[in-house]
CSV table of C-alpha atoms in Angstrom, one decimal:
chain,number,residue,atom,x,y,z
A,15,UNK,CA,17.6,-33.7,37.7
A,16,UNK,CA,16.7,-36.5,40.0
A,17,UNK,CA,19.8,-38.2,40.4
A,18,UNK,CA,21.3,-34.5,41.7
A,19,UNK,CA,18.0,-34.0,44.1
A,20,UNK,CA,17.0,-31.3,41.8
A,21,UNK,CA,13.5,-32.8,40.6
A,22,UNK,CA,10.2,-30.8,40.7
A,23,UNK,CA,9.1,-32.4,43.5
A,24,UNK,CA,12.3,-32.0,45.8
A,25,UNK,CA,12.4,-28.2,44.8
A,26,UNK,CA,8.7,-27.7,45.1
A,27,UNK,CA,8.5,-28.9,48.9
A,28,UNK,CA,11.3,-26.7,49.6
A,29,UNK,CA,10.3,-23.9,48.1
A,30,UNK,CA,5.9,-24.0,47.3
A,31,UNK,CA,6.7,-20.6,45.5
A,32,UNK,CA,8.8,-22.0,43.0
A,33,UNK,CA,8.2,-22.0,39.2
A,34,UNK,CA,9.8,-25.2,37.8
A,35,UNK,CA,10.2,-25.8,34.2
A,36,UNK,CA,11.2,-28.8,32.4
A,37,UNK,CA,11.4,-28.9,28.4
A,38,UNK,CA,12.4,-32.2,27.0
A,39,UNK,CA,12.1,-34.0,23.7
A,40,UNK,CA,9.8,-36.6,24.4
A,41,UNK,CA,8.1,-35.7,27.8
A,42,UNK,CA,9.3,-37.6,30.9
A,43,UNK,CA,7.2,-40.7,30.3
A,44,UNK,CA,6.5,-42.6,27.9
A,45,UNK,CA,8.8,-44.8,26.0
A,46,UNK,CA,10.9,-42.3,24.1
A,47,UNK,CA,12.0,-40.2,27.4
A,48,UNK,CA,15.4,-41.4,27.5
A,49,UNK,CA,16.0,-40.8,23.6
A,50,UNK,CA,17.7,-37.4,22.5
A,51,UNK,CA,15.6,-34.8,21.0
A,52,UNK,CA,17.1,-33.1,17.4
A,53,UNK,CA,15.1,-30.3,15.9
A,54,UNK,CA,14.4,-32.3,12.7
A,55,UNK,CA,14.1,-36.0,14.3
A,56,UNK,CA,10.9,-34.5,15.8
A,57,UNK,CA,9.5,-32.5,12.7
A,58,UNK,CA,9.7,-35.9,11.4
A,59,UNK,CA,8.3,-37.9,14.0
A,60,UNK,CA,5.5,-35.2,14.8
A,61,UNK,CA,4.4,-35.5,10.6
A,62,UNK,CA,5.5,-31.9,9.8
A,63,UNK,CA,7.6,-33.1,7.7
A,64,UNK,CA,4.7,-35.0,5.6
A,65,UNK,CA,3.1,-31.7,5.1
A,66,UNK,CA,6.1,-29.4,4.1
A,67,UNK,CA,7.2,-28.9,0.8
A,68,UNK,CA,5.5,-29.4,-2.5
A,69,UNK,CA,5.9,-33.6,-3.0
A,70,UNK,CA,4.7,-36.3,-1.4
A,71,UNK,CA,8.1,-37.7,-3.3
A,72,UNK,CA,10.1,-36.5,0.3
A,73,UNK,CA,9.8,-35.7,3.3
A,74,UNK,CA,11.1,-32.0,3.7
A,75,UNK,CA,12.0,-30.3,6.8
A,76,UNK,CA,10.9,-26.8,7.7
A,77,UNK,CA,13.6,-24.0,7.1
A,78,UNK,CA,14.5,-23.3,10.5
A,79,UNK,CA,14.7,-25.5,13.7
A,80,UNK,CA,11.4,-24.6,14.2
A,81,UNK,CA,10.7,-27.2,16.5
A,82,UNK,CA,13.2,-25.6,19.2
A,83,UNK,CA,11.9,-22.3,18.4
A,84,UNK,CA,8.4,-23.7,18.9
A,85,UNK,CA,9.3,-25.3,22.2
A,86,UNK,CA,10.9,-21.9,23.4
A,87,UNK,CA,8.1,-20.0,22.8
A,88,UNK,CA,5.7,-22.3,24.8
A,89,UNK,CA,8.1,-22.7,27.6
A,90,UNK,CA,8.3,-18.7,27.8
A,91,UNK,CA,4.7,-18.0,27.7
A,92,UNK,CA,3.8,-21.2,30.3
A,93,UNK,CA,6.9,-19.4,32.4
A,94,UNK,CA,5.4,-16.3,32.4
A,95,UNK,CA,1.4,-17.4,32.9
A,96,UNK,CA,2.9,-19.3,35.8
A,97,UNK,CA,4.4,-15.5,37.3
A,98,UNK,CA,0.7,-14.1,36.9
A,99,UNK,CA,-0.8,-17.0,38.0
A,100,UNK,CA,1.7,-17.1,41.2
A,101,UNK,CA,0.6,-13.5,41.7
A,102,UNK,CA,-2.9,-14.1,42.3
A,103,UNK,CA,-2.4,-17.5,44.3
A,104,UNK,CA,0.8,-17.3,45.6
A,105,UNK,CA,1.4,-21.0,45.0
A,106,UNK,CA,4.0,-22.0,41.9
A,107,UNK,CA,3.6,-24.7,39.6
A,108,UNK,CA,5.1,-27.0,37.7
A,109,UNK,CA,5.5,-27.1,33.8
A,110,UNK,CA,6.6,-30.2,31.5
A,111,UNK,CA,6.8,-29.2,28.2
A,112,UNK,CA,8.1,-31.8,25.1
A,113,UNK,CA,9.0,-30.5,21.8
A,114,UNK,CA,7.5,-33.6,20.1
A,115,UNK,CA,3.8,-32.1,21.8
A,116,UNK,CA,4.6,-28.3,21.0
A,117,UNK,CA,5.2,-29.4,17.4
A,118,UNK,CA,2.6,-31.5,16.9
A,119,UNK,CA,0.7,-28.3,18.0
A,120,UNK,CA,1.7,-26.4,15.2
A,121,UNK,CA,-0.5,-29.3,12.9
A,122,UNK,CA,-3.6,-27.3,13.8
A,123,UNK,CA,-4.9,-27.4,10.2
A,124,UNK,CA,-3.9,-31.2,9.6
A,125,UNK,CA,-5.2,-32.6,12.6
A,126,UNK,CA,-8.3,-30.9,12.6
A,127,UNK,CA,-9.3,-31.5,8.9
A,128,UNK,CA,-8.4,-35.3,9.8
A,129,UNK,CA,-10.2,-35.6,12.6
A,130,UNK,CA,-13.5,-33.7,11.2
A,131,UNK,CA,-13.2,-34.7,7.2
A,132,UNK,CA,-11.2,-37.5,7.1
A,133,UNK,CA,-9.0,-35.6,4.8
A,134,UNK,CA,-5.1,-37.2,5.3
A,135,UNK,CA,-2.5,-34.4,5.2
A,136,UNK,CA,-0.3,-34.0,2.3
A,137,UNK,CA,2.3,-31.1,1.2
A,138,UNK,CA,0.9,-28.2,0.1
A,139,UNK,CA,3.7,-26.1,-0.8
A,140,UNK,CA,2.7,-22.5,-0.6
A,141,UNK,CA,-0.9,-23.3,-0.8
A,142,UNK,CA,-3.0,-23.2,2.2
A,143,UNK,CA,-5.7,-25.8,2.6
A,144,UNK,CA,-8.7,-23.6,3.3
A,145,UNK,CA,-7.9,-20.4,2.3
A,146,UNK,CA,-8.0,-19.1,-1.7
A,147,UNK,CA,-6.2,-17.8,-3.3
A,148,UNK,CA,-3.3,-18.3,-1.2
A,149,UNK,CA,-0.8,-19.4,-2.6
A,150,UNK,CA,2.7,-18.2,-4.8
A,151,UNK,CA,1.5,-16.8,-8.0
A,152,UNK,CA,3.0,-15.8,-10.8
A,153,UNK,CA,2.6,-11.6,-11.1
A,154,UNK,CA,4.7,-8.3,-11.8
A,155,UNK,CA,1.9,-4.9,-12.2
A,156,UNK,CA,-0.3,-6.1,-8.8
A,157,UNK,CA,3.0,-6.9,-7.0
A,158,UNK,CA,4.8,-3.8,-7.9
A,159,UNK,CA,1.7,-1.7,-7.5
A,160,UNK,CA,1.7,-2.9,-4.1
A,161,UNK,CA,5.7,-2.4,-3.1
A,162,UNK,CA,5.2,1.1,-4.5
A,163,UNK,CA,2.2,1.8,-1.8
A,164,UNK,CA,4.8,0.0,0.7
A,165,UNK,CA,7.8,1.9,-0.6
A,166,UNK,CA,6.1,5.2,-0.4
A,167,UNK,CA,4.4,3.8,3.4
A,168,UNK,CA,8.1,3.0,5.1
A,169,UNK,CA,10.1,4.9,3.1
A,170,UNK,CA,12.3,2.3,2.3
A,171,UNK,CA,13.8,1.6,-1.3
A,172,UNK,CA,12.0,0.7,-4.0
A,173,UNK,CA,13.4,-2.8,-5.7
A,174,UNK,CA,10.9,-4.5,-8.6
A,175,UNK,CA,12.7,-6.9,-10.4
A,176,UNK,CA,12.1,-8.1,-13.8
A,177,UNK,CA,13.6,-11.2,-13.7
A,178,UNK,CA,10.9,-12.1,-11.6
A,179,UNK,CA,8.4,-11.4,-13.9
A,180,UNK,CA,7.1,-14.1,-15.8
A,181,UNK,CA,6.7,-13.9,-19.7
């Protein structure tokens, strides 16, 4: 954006109402500014990847490109808290957003036990690593009981399958 005279800076001075966002990869500083920025490059690099799945064996990558989804959602909410925020003040602002830093925000559970308990994060398949029971379990009457109360709540169709049932 600089080398068209279209940075933050430039645009802000012209226009102090302005609402300038810029979502990268990497942030726009640092050494990995210039690199390019794929969805599952950064669940790796942020340590998602070290916590999905079930083994330590792999790294797995989540089941969508959530890091881009992530990064969307941030950018839309900072865009539209900037609006409000121009409403009251009547000044703009500037937002840099990196996907690598909204990711990494996602870790909330990993970090935090880290940083507190000095426990290191490892997959955890379904489990969850401070809630119980949650987790997949093996069940058929609770389950079905439940999609009944569902079925009969939404009016939807009622599908229990025995095949899922252990035993």
């Amino acid at each position: 954006m600089h080398k068209l005279d279209l940075s933050a800076e430039s645009l802000c001075q012209r226009n102090p109402r302005l609402i300038y966002a810029a979502l990268s990869g990497f942030g726009h500083a640092g050494s990995h500014t210039d690199r390019a920025a794929y969805d599952v490059v950064v669940q790796a690099l942020s340590g998602l990847m070290s916590i999905t799945g079930s083994s330590a064996d792999e790294p797995v990558r989540v089941g969508t490109s959530i890091s881009d989804i992530l990064t969307g959602i941030f950018g839309a909410v900072a865009i539209v808290s900037a609006v409000h925020g121009r409403t009251e003040s009547g000044q703009g602002t500037v937002i840099d957003l990196a996907m690598l830093d909204c990711t990494v925000a996602a870790l909330e559970n990993a970090i935090s036990r880290f940083a507190t308990a000095g426990v290191a994060p490892e997959p955890l398949g379904t489990r969850h690593p401070s809630i119980t029971p949650f987790q997949a379990f093996p069940d058929g009457r609770c389950a079905d009981r439940h999609r009944r109360r569902q079925r009969h709540t939404v009016g939807g169709p009622l599908r229990l399958s025995r095949a899922r049932r252990p035993g």
